[in-house]
mmCIF file of C-alpha atoms and ligand atoms in Angstrom:
data_model
loop_
_atom_site.group_PDB
_atom_site.id
_atom_site.type_symbol
_atom_site.label_atom_id
_atom_site.label_comp_id
_atom_site.label_asym_id
_atom_site.label_seq_id
_atom_site.Cartn_x
_atom_site.Cartn_y
_atom_site.Cartn_z
ATOM 1 C CA UNK A 15 93.910 -103.966 150.068
ATOM 2 C CA UNK A 16 94.593 -100.348 150.888
ATOM 3 C CA UNK A 17 93.091 -97.643 148.751
ATOM 4 C CA UNK A 18 95.845 -95.305 147.519
ATOM 5 C CA UNK A 19 95.622 -91.679 148.589
ATOM 6 C CA UNK A 20 94.006 -89.625 145.826
ATOM 7 C CA UNK A 21 96.901 -87.095 145.787
ATOM 8 C CA UNK A 22 94.530 -84.145 145.803
ATOM 9 C CA UNK A 23 91.961 -82.617 148.110
ATOM 10 C CA UNK A 24 89.861 -80.550 145.789
ATOM 11 C CA UNK A 25 89.235 -80.956 142.088
ATOM 12 C CA UNK A 26 88.083 -77.996 140.023
ATOM 13 C CA UNK A 27 86.569 -78.508 136.601
ATOM 14 C CA UNK A 28 86.871 -75.429 134.387
ATOM 15 C CA UNK A 29 84.376 -75.115 131.534
ATOM 16 C CA UNK A 30 84.016 -72.289 128.989
ATOM 17 C CA UNK A 31 80.422 -71.893 127.849
ATOM 18 C CA UNK A 32 79.147 -70.003 124.840
ATOM 19 C CA UNK A 33 75.509 -70.535 123.806
ATOM 20 C CA UNK A 34 75.358 -74.087 125.127
ATOM 21 C CA UNK A 35 71.914 -74.162 126.795
ATOM 22 C CA UNK A 36 71.028 -77.382 124.973
ATOM 23 C CA UNK A 37 73.936 -79.399 126.377
ATOM 24 C CA UNK A 38 74.260 -77.931 129.869
ATOM 25 C CA UNK A 39 71.678 -80.143 131.669
ATOM 26 C CA UNK A 40 73.263 -83.296 130.270
ATOM 27 C CA UNK A 41 76.767 -82.027 131.005
ATOM 28 C CA UNK A 42 75.892 -81.227 134.603
ATOM 29 C CA UNK A 43 74.178 -84.592 135.155
ATOM 30 C CA UNK A 44 77.187 -86.527 133.865
ATOM 31 C CA UNK A 45 79.674 -84.379 135.789
ATOM 32 C CA UNK A 46 77.707 -84.721 139.004
ATOM 33 C CA UNK A 47 77.730 -88.513 138.609
ATOM 34 C CA UNK A 48 81.517 -88.456 138.190
ATOM 35 C CA UNK A 49 81.905 -86.141 141.206
ATOM 36 C CA UNK A 50 79.814 -88.418 143.405
ATOM 37 C CA UNK A 51 82.187 -91.307 142.742
ATOM 38 C CA UNK A 52 85.346 -89.323 143.546
ATOM 39 C CA UNK A 53 87.082 -89.409 146.919
ATOM 40 C CA UNK A 54 87.880 -86.251 148.933
ATOM 41 C CA UNK A 55 86.061 -83.043 148.073
ATOM 42 C CA UNK A 56 83.803 -81.114 148.014
ATOM 43 C CA UNK A 57 84.912 -80.492 144.461
ATOM 44 C CA UNK A 58 84.046 -77.555 142.270
ATOM 45 C CA UNK A 59 82.761 -76.737 138.784
ATOM 46 C CA UNK A 60 83.645 -73.320 137.411
ATOM 47 C CA UNK A 61 81.552 -72.357 134.397
ATOM 48 C CA UNK A 62 82.681 -69.286 132.504
ATOM 49 C CA UNK A 63 79.841 -67.814 130.514
ATOM 50 C CA UNK A 64 81.556 -66.203 127.553
ATOM 51 C CA UNK A 65 78.807 -63.695 126.747
ATOM 52 C CA UNK A 66 76.181 -66.276 125.738
ATOM 53 C CA UNK A 67 73.113 -64.916 124.003
ATOM 54 C CA UNK A 68 70.872 -67.876 124.711
ATOM 55 C CA UNK A 69 69.612 -69.037 128.118
ATOM 56 C CA UNK A 70 72.962 -70.524 129.251
ATOM 57 C CA UNK A 71 73.721 -67.894 131.874
ATOM 58 C CA UNK A 72 70.228 -67.993 133.390
ATOM 59 C CA UNK A 73 70.415 -71.765 133.604
ATOM 60 C CA UNK A 74 73.854 -71.677 135.197
ATOM 61 C CA UNK A 75 72.822 -68.933 137.624
ATOM 62 C CA UNK A 76 69.872 -71.040 138.764
ATOM 63 C CA UNK A 77 72.178 -74.056 139.114
ATOM 64 C CA UNK A 78 74.642 -72.123 141.296
ATOM 65 C CA UNK A 79 71.751 -71.278 143.617
ATOM 66 C CA UNK A 80 70.973 -74.933 144.261
ATOM 67 C CA UNK A 81 74.428 -76.544 144.039
ATOM 68 C CA UNK A 82 77.144 -74.906 146.158
ATOM 69 C CA UNK A 83 79.831 -76.756 144.141
ATOM 70 C CA UNK A 84 78.992 -74.615 141.124
ATOM 71 C CA UNK A 85 80.595 -71.248 140.489
ATOM 72 C CA UNK A 86 79.583 -69.153 137.486
ATOM 73 C CA UNK A 87 81.814 -66.405 136.113
ATOM 74 C CA UNK A 88 79.920 -64.264 133.631
ATOM 75 C CA UNK A 89 82.126 -62.288 131.262
ATOM 76 C CA UNK A 90 81.017 -58.864 130.060
ATOM 77 C CA UNK A 91 80.869 -60.044 126.407
ATOM 78 C CA UNK A 92 82.171 -62.800 124.158
ATOM 79 C CA UNK A 93 85.959 -62.876 124.512
ATOM 80 C CA UNK A 94 86.593 -66.229 122.826
ATOM 81 C CA UNK A 95 87.345 -69.742 123.959
ATOM 82 C CA UNK A 96 90.948 -69.201 125.047
ATOM 83 C CA UNK A 97 90.155 -66.067 127.055
ATOM 84 C CA UNK A 98 87.245 -67.902 128.691
ATOM 85 C CA UNK A 99 89.586 -70.702 129.774
ATOM 86 C CA UNK A 100 91.986 -68.071 131.161
ATOM 87 C CA UNK A 101 89.113 -66.595 133.152
ATOM 88 C CA UNK A 102 88.261 -70.042 134.481
ATOM 89 C CA UNK A 103 91.855 -70.653 135.540
ATOM 90 C CA UNK A 104 91.807 -67.363 137.430
ATOM 91 C CA UNK A 105 88.740 -68.451 139.409
ATOM 92 C CA UNK A 106 89.421 -72.094 140.258
ATOM 93 C CA UNK A 107 90.403 -72.889 143.821
ATOM 94 C CA UNK A 108 91.162 -76.612 143.602
ATOM 95 C CA UNK A 109 94.600 -78.150 143.821
ATOM 96 C CA UNK A 110 93.945 -80.069 140.598
ATOM 97 C CA UNK A 111 92.131 -78.542 137.667
ATOM 98 C CA UNK A 112 90.540 -80.196 134.654
ATOM 99 C CA UNK A 113 89.842 -77.966 131.662
ATOM 100 C CA UNK A 114 87.101 -79.255 129.374
ATOM 101 C CA UNK A 115 84.620 -78.106 126.729
ATOM 102 C CA UNK A 116 80.938 -77.801 127.512
ATOM 103 C CA UNK A 117 79.679 -79.697 124.478
ATOM 104 C CA UNK A 118 80.516 -83.182 125.839
ATOM 105 C CA UNK A 119 83.091 -83.772 123.115
ATOM 106 C CA UNK A 120 85.368 -84.097 126.119
ATOM 107 C CA UNK A 121 83.713 -86.784 128.212
ATOM 108 C CA UNK A 122 83.414 -86.221 131.986
ATOM 109 C CA UNK A 123 84.009 -89.954 132.472
ATOM 110 C CA UNK A 124 87.658 -89.413 131.438
ATOM 111 C CA UNK A 125 88.329 -87.344 134.567
ATOM 112 C CA UNK A 126 89.001 -90.338 136.878
ATOM 113 C CA UNK A 127 91.570 -91.605 134.356
ATOM 114 C CA UNK A 128 93.261 -88.191 134.423
ATOM 115 C CA UNK A 129 93.326 -88.309 138.216
ATOM 116 C CA UNK A 130 94.930 -91.754 138.196
ATOM 117 C CA UNK A 131 97.765 -90.414 136.041
ATOM 118 C CA UNK A 132 98.060 -87.397 138.319
ATOM 119 C CA UNK A 133 98.424 -89.744 141.281
ATOM 120 C CA UNK A 134 101.399 -91.298 139.462
ATOM 121 C CA UNK A 135 103.079 -87.907 139.728
ATOM 122 C CA UNK A 136 102.199 -86.089 136.514
ATOM 123 C CA UNK A 137 101.554 -82.339 136.670
ATOM 124 C CA UNK A 138 99.876 -82.245 133.282
ATOM 125 C CA UNK A 139 97.764 -84.998 131.760
ATOM 126 C CA UNK A 140 96.395 -84.047 128.358
ATOM 127 C CA UNK A 141 93.927 -85.899 126.179
ATOM 128 C CA UNK A 142 95.239 -87.026 122.834
ATOM 129 C CA UNK A 143 92.439 -87.440 120.307
ATOM 130 C CA UNK A 144 92.187 -91.030 119.308
ATOM 131 C CA UNK A 145 89.771 -90.417 116.509
ATOM 132 C CA UNK A 146 87.939 -87.324 115.435
ATOM 133 C CA UNK A 147 84.268 -87.435 114.660
ATOM 134 C CA UNK A 148 84.348 -84.387 112.421
ATOM 135 C CA UNK A 149 84.158 -84.186 108.618
ATOM 136 C CA UNK A 150 87.166 -85.220 106.531
ATOM 137 C CA UNK A 151 88.021 -81.653 105.483
ATOM 138 C CA UNK A 152 88.220 -80.449 109.070
ATOM 139 C CA UNK A 153 90.169 -83.557 110.083
ATOM 140 C CA UNK A 154 92.660 -83.032 107.252
ATOM 141 C CA UNK A 155 93.062 -79.341 108.160
ATOM 142 C CA UNK A 156 93.657 -80.183 111.832
ATOM 143 C CA UNK A 157 96.237 -82.824 110.877
ATOM 144 C CA UNK A 158 98.039 -80.396 108.560
ATOM 145 C CA UNK A 159 98.008 -77.659 111.185
ATOM 146 C CA UNK A 160 99.422 -79.879 113.930
ATOM 147 C CA UNK A 161 102.229 -81.019 111.608
ATOM 148 C CA UNK A 162 103.079 -77.437 110.557
ATOM 149 C CA UNK A 163 103.149 -76.160 114.114
ATOM 150 C CA UNK A 164 105.180 -79.112 115.298
ATOM 151 C CA UNK A 165 107.829 -78.500 112.674
ATOM 152 C CA UNK A 166 107.925 -74.730 113.264
ATOM 153 C CA UNK A 167 107.490 -74.292 116.999
ATOM 154 C CA UNK A 168 110.389 -73.899 119.394
ATOM 155 C CA UNK A 169 108.696 -76.217 121.871
ATOM 156 C CA UNK A 170 107.697 -79.814 121.325
ATOM 157 C CA UNK A 171 103.926 -79.567 120.975
ATOM 158 C CA UNK A 172 102.264 -82.977 121.229
ATOM 159 C CA UNK A 173 100.307 -84.011 118.121
ATOM 160 C CA UNK A 174 96.520 -84.111 118.408
ATOM 161 C CA UNK A 175 96.331 -82.703 121.934
ATOM 162 C CA UNK A 176 93.615 -80.133 122.561
ATOM 163 C CA UNK A 177 92.660 -78.105 125.601
ATOM 164 C CA UNK A 178 91.110 -81.051 127.463
ATOM 165 C CA UNK A 179 93.639 -81.687 130.213
ATOM 166 C CA UNK A 180 94.346 -82.001 133.905
ATOM 167 C CA UNK A 181 96.659 -79.374 135.391
ATOM 168 C CA UNK A 182 98.215 -79.339 138.818
ATOM 169 C CA UNK A 183 98.003 -76.213 140.941
ATOM 170 C CA UNK A 184 101.574 -75.160 140.218
ATOM 171 C CA UNK A 185 100.975 -75.426 136.456
ATOM 172 C CA UNK A 186 97.826 -73.311 136.784
ATOM 173 C CA UNK A 187 99.777 -70.716 138.755
ATOM 174 C CA UNK A 188 102.494 -70.598 136.104
ATOM 175 C CA UNK A 189 99.922 -70.260 133.301
ATOM 176 C CA UNK A 190 98.245 -67.421 135.154
ATOM 177 C CA UNK A 191 101.550 -65.602 135.441
ATOM 178 C CA UNK A 192 102.053 -65.605 131.704
ATOM 179 C CA UNK A 193 100.467 -62.358 130.632
ATOM 180 C CA UNK A 194 100.456 -62.742 126.883
ATOM 181 C CA UNK A 195 97.305 -61.675 125.145
ATOM 182 C CA UNK A 196 96.595 -63.914 122.159
ATOM 183 C CA UNK A 197 96.899 -67.042 124.183
ATOM 184 C CA UNK A 198 97.384 -70.433 122.706
ATOM 185 C CA UNK A 199 96.886 -72.313 125.924
ATOM 186 C CA UNK A 200 97.831 -75.800 124.819
ATOM 187 C CA UNK A 201 101.149 -74.328 123.676
ATOM 188 C CA UNK A 202 101.669 -72.483 126.946
ATOM 189 C CA UNK A 203 100.812 -75.663 128.800
ATOM 190 C CA UNK A 204 103.586 -77.504 126.992
ATOM 191 C CA UNK A 205 105.954 -74.602 127.504
ATOM 192 C CA UNK A 206 105.435 -74.742 131.293
ATOM 193 C CA UNK A 207 107.064 -78.171 131.445
ATOM 194 C CA UNK A 208 107.176 -80.270 134.650
ATOM 195 C CA UNK A 209 106.040 -83.864 134.188
ATOM 196 C CA UNK A 210 103.556 -84.207 131.354
ATOM 197 C CA UNK A 211 101.863 -87.149 129.741
ATOM 198 C CA UNK A 212 99.206 -87.798 127.110
ATOM 199 C CA UNK A 213 96.208 -90.053 127.464
ATOM 200 C CA UNK A 214 94.502 -91.565 124.436
ATOM 201 C CA UNK A 215 90.870 -90.460 124.486
ATOM 202 C CA UNK A 216 87.946 -90.880 122.077
ATOM 203 C CA UNK A 217 86.629 -87.511 121.032
ATOM 204 C CA UNK A 218 82.871 -87.720 120.897
ATOM 205 C CA UNK A 219 80.684 -85.801 118.494
ATOM 206 C CA UNK A 220 79.090 -82.635 119.857
ATOM 207 C CA UNK A 221 76.082 -83.570 122.075
ATOM 208 C CA UNK A 222 73.882 -80.786 120.692
ATOM 209 C CA UNK A 223 74.101 -77.411 119.007
ATOM 210 C CA UNK A 224 76.872 -76.558 116.596
ATOM 211 C CA UNK A 225 80.552 -75.701 116.737
ATOM 212 C CA UNK A 226 81.232 -72.128 117.819
ATOM 213 C CA UNK A 227 84.476 -72.146 115.920
ATOM 214 C CA UNK A 228 84.014 -70.473 112.578
ATOM 215 C CA UNK A 229 86.772 -71.108 109.994
ATOM 216 C CA UNK A 230 87.900 -67.551 110.768
ATOM 217 C CA UNK A 231 88.280 -68.289 114.511
ATOM 218 C CA UNK A 232 90.125 -71.521 113.711
ATOM 219 C CA UNK A 233 92.577 -69.632 111.508
ATOM 220 C CA UNK A 234 93.135 -67.100 114.277
ATOM 221 C CA UNK A 235 93.855 -69.894 116.727
ATOM 222 C CA UNK A 236 96.231 -71.542 114.253
ATOM 223 C CA UNK A 237 98.065 -68.259 113.661
ATOM 224 C CA UNK A 238 98.215 -67.584 117.401
ATOM 225 C CA UNK A 239 99.791 -70.993 117.838
ATOM 226 C CA UNK A 240 102.378 -70.487 115.134
ATOM 227 C CA UNK A 241 103.300 -66.866 115.800
ATOM 228 C CA UNK A 242 103.317 -67.202 119.588
ATOM 229 C CA UNK A 243 105.727 -70.108 119.612
ATOM 230 C CA UNK A 244 107.901 -69.591 116.595
ATOM 231 C CA UNK A 245 109.888 -66.955 114.752
ATOM 232 C CA UNK A 246 110.524 -69.392 111.896
ATOM 233 C CA UNK A 247 108.315 -67.389 109.478
ATOM 234 C CA UNK A 248 110.657 -64.416 109.967
ATOM 235 C CA UNK A 249 113.682 -66.584 109.370
ATOM 236 C CA UNK A 250 112.047 -67.927 106.218
ATOM 237 C CA UNK A 251 112.277 -64.424 104.742
ATOM 238 C CA UNK A 252 116.033 -64.438 105.293
ATOM 239 C CA UNK A 253 116.433 -67.868 103.736
ATOM 240 C CA UNK A 254 114.235 -67.092 100.739
ATOM 241 C CA UNK A 255 115.932 -63.705 100.270
ATOM 242 C CA UNK A 256 119.367 -65.347 100.250
ATOM 243 C CA UNK A 257 118.212 -67.979 97.775
ATOM 244 C CA UNK A 258 116.792 -65.282 95.474
ATOM 245 C CA UNK A 259 120.050 -63.321 95.549
ATOM 246 C CA UNK A 260 122.013 -66.436 94.628
ATOM 247 C CA UNK A 261 119.633 -67.253 91.765
ATOM 248 C CA UNK A 262 119.766 -63.675 90.546
ATOM 249 C CA UNK A 263 123.603 -63.615 90.588
ATOM 250 C CA UNK A 264 123.737 -66.881 88.663
ATOM 251 C CA UNK A 265 121.338 -65.495 86.081
ATOM 252 C CA UNK A 266 123.417 -62.291 85.774
ATOM 253 C CA UNK A 267 126.585 -64.336 85.182
ATOM 254 C CA UNK A 268 124.816 -66.416 82.571
ATOM 255 C CA UNK A 269 123.512 -63.330 80.715
ATOM 256 C CA UNK A 270 126.976 -61.768 80.746
ATOM 257 C CA UNK A 271 128.476 -64.959 79.329
ATOM 258 C CA UNK A 272 125.825 -65.048 76.583
ATOM 259 C CA UNK A 273 126.494 -61.406 75.671
ATOM 260 C CA UNK A 274 130.317 -61.559 75.681
ATOM 261 C CA UNK A 275 131.036 -65.028 74.295
ATOM 262 C CA UNK A 276 127.972 -65.875 72.224
ATOM 263 C CA UNK A 277 127.133 -62.334 71.144
ATOM 264 C CA UNK A 278 123.441 -62.730 72.000
ATOM 265 C CA UNK A 279 121.543 -59.855 73.555
ATOM 266 C CA UNK A 280 119.190 -60.980 76.282
ATOM 267 C CA UNK A 281 115.549 -61.456 75.301
ATOM 268 C CA UNK A 282 112.611 -62.464 77.416
ATOM 269 C CA UNK A 283 109.825 -60.102 78.269
ATOM 270 C CA UNK A 284 107.920 -63.028 79.832
ATOM 271 C CA UNK A 285 110.792 -63.858 82.189
ATOM 272 C CA UNK A 286 110.831 -60.207 83.248
ATOM 273 C CA UNK A 287 107.129 -60.111 84.036
ATOM 274 C CA UNK A 288 107.252 -63.434 85.886
ATOM 275 C CA UNK A 289 110.282 -62.288 87.858
ATOM 276 C CA UNK A 290 108.700 -58.991 88.871
ATOM 277 C CA UNK A 291 105.314 -60.404 89.838
ATOM 278 C CA UNK A 292 106.860 -63.323 91.723
ATOM 279 C CA UNK A 293 109.212 -61.144 93.710
ATOM 280 C CA UNK A 294 106.569 -58.522 94.535
ATOM 281 C CA UNK A 295 104.405 -61.378 95.762
ATOM 282 C CA UNK A 296 107.171 -62.683 97.978
ATOM 283 C CA UNK A 297 107.852 -59.213 99.347
ATOM 284 C CA UNK A 298 104.212 -58.552 100.151
ATOM 285 C CA UNK A 299 103.923 -61.959 101.781
ATOM 286 C CA UNK A 300 106.802 -61.292 104.123
ATOM 287 C CA UNK A 301 105.589 -57.780 104.797
ATOM 288 C CA UNK A 302 102.416 -59.523 105.983
ATOM 289 C CA UNK A 303 104.418 -61.926 108.137
ATOM 290 C CA UNK A 304 106.317 -59.054 109.740
ATOM 291 C CA UNK A 305 102.957 -57.304 110.136
ATOM 292 C CA UNK A 306 101.632 -60.294 112.086
ATOM 293 C CA UNK A 307 104.452 -59.980 114.589
ATOM 294 C CA UNK A 308 104.237 -56.182 114.777
ATOM 295 C CA UNK A 309 100.474 -56.438 115.323
ATOM 296 C CA UNK A 310 101.041 -58.893 118.133
ATOM 297 C CA UNK A 311 103.667 -56.648 119.712
ATOM 298 C CA UNK A 312 101.121 -53.812 119.539
ATOM 299 C CA UNK A 313 98.478 -55.991 121.214
ATOM 300 C CA UNK A 314 100.922 -56.846 123.988
ATOM 301 C CA UNK A 315 102.059 -53.312 124.752
ATOM 302 C CA UNK A 316 98.484 -52.090 125.127
ATOM 303 C CA UNK A 317 98.246 -54.376 128.131
ATOM 304 C CA UNK A 318 94.481 -54.595 128.090
ATOM 305 C CA UNK A 319 92.980 -57.276 130.315
ATOM 306 C CA UNK A 320 92.298 -60.623 128.613
ATOM 307 C CA UNK A 321 88.648 -60.514 129.621
ATOM 308 C CA UNK A 322 86.267 -58.541 131.824
ATOM 309 C CA UNK A 323 84.048 -60.132 134.441
ATOM 310 C CA UNK A 324 80.472 -58.932 134.671
ATOM 311 C CA UNK A 325 79.651 -60.910 137.807
ATOM 312 C CA UNK A 326 80.447 -64.067 139.718
ATOM 313 C CA UNK A 327 77.651 -66.278 140.999
ATOM 314 C CA UNK A 328 78.798 -68.706 143.669
ATOM 315 C CA UNK A 329 77.895 -69.803 147.179
ATOM 316 C CA UNK A 330 79.977 -66.931 148.635
ATOM 317 C CA UNK A 331 78.613 -64.174 146.401
ATOM 318 C CA UNK A 332 75.063 -65.411 146.972
ATOM 319 C CA UNK A 333 75.613 -65.349 150.752
ATOM 320 C CA UNK A 334 77.018 -61.841 150.508
ATOM 321 C CA UNK A 335 74.072 -60.797 148.340
ATOM 322 C CA UNK A 336 71.555 -62.045 150.883
ATOM 323 C CA UNK A 337 73.481 -60.379 153.725
ATOM 324 C CA UNK A 338 73.545 -56.970 152.004
ATOM 325 C CA UNK A 339 69.897 -57.314 151.058
ATOM 326 C CA UNK A 340 69.013 -57.623 154.749
ATOM 327 C CA UNK A 341 71.069 -54.605 155.793
ATOM 328 C CA UNK A 342 69.684 -52.570 152.913
ATOM 329 C CA UNK A 343 66.096 -53.367 153.798
ATOM 330 C CA UNK A 344 66.265 -52.309 157.455
ATOM 331 C CA UNK A 345 66.956 -48.562 156.977
ATOM 332 C CA UNK A 346 64.218 -48.290 154.337
ATOM 333 C CA UNK A 347 61.707 -49.629 156.843
ATOM 334 C CA UNK A 348 62.757 -46.996 159.412
ATOM 335 C CA UNK A 349 62.525 -44.252 156.840
ATOM 336 C CA UNK A 350 59.009 -45.334 156.014
ATOM 337 C CA UNK A 351 57.963 -45.151 159.680
ATOM 338 C CA UNK A 352 59.524 -41.763 160.040
ATOM 339 C CA UNK A 353 57.767 -40.352 156.996
ATOM 340 C CA UNK A 354 54.443 -41.417 158.465
ATOM 341 C CA UNK A 355 55.166 -39.217 161.457
ATOM 342 C CA UNK A 356 55.012 -35.549 160.327
ATOM 343 C CA UNK A 357 56.973 -34.295 163.359
ATOM 344 C CA UNK A 358 59.968 -36.478 162.716
ATOM 345 C CA UNK A 359 59.926 -35.486 159.069
ATOM 346 C CA UNK A 360 60.406 -31.802 159.908
ATOM 347 C CA UNK A 361 63.182 -32.755 162.320
ATOM 348 C CA UNK A 362 65.087 -34.661 159.683
ATOM 349 C CA UNK A 363 64.743 -32.046 156.969
ATOM 350 C CA UNK A 364 65.571 -29.074 159.248
ATOM 351 C CA UNK A 365 68.252 -30.086 161.680
HETATM 352 N N1 UDP B 430 83.461 -71.357 123.457
HETATM 353 C C1 UDP B 430 83.593 -70.194 124.181
HETATM 354 N N2 UDP B 430 83.705 -69.001 123.502
HETATM 355 C C2 UDP B 430 83.699 -68.934 122.140
HETATM 356 C C3 UDP B 430 83.597 -70.138 121.421
HETATM 357 C C4 UDP B 430 83.480 -71.332 122.095
HETATM 358 O O1 UDP B 430 83.604 -70.206 125.407
HETATM 359 O O2 UDP B 430 83.793 -67.831 121.606
HETATM 360 C C5 UDP B 430 83.332 -72.647 124.182
HETATM 361 C C6 UDP B 430 82.176 -73.533 123.745
HETATM 362 O O3 UDP B 430 81.008 -73.253 124.473
HETATM 363 C C7 UDP B 430 82.716 -74.921 124.056
HETATM 364 C C8 UDP B 430 84.209 -74.763 123.813
HETATM 365 O O4 UDP B 430 84.491 -73.377 123.905
HETATM 366 O O5 UDP B 430 82.516 -75.262 125.405
HETATM 367 C C9 UDP B 430 84.655 -75.321 122.483
HETATM 368 O O6 UDP B 430 83.907 -74.758 121.464
HETATM 369 P P1 UDP B 430 83.342 -75.626 120.241
HETATM 370 O O7 UDP B 430 82.811 -76.922 120.717
HETATM 371 O O8 UDP B 430 82.412 -74.782 119.474
HETATM 372 O O9 UDP B 430 84.678 -75.853 119.407
HETATM 373 P P2 UDP B 430 85.115 -77.182 118.633
HETATM 374 O O10 UDP B 430 84.940 -78.315 119.593
HETATM 375 O O11 UDP B 430 84.207 -77.270 117.472
HETATM 376 O O12 UDP B 430 86.536 -76.943 118.277
HETATM 377 MG MG1 MG B 431 83.328 -78.789 120.523
#
């Protein structure tokens, strides 16, 4: 039996990390085991430290010193999950890239299954959550969100697919070219197109620590998803406005009929108050919706970078660091010798 060609030379695994010191050793051990069983290589792990305040960066820095497959990109502060993934995509060098979370909710053992699908010719293989291990409230909110976005978005976003996915080099290049700020990467990934497929995957519970997504961050992500891929909320204002005008005209006709033919003058203070409060509510709501889009336009035109890199720790940067250290040390030694010799000191100060 012949072993089929793997269809790739170098795999890069891209992992955003924010305060994950408790899971990192386990994550690395499991990833390394998966790497050892893969053909081709050497493969690569790109960790993006998203401004962690625990020992994550120190641990990763030490790891990069002993394992040349590890590259660490330290951001200047916390920029958020999506920006951290963007940073990772800008630093990977493999011809296939797997994006995964650090907390082992995305299992490293799924990677070979992704690669099999890639070998069948798929550019994007995304994990579809088989079953969530979160609380019922969170599960219900996720389900509702995915349904809303699916019905609103201009692209066909797959249900239950997160950021855990394999991307081919050309997909990564296309994603990198998209310069939008508030990125909703799983949406962009769908938007890119090419051949895509989902893979049913169990989503494990977090290995340690707690979720970094506050309800606030989740809402931001949900809004980014909806507003970045749909103008339906704007259209809703038009539809609702038209409906209100029709209702109002009908009511006007009815009042006129009452007055002329039945001789009744219109009464109804309550109806007036309800009408006014309801319509002011609707107007404020849509002002907010327009505000969301205007705010996003403002964010885009500022053209600030998505993230800032503090430093990169990898085999190359470490080599360069050692090389400069040597060249820096030599002149200081000479200077020391010269300062011990009083004659040479006068020569250097008075040319
Ligand atoms: N993360 C990050 N920056 C953040 C928040 C999270 O890089 O501001 C990382 C985090 O370390 C993890 C991944 O993004 O690797 C997903 O975060 P988390 O597990 O907290 O989200 P959840 O799985 O609960 O949606
Ligand atoms: Mg998680």
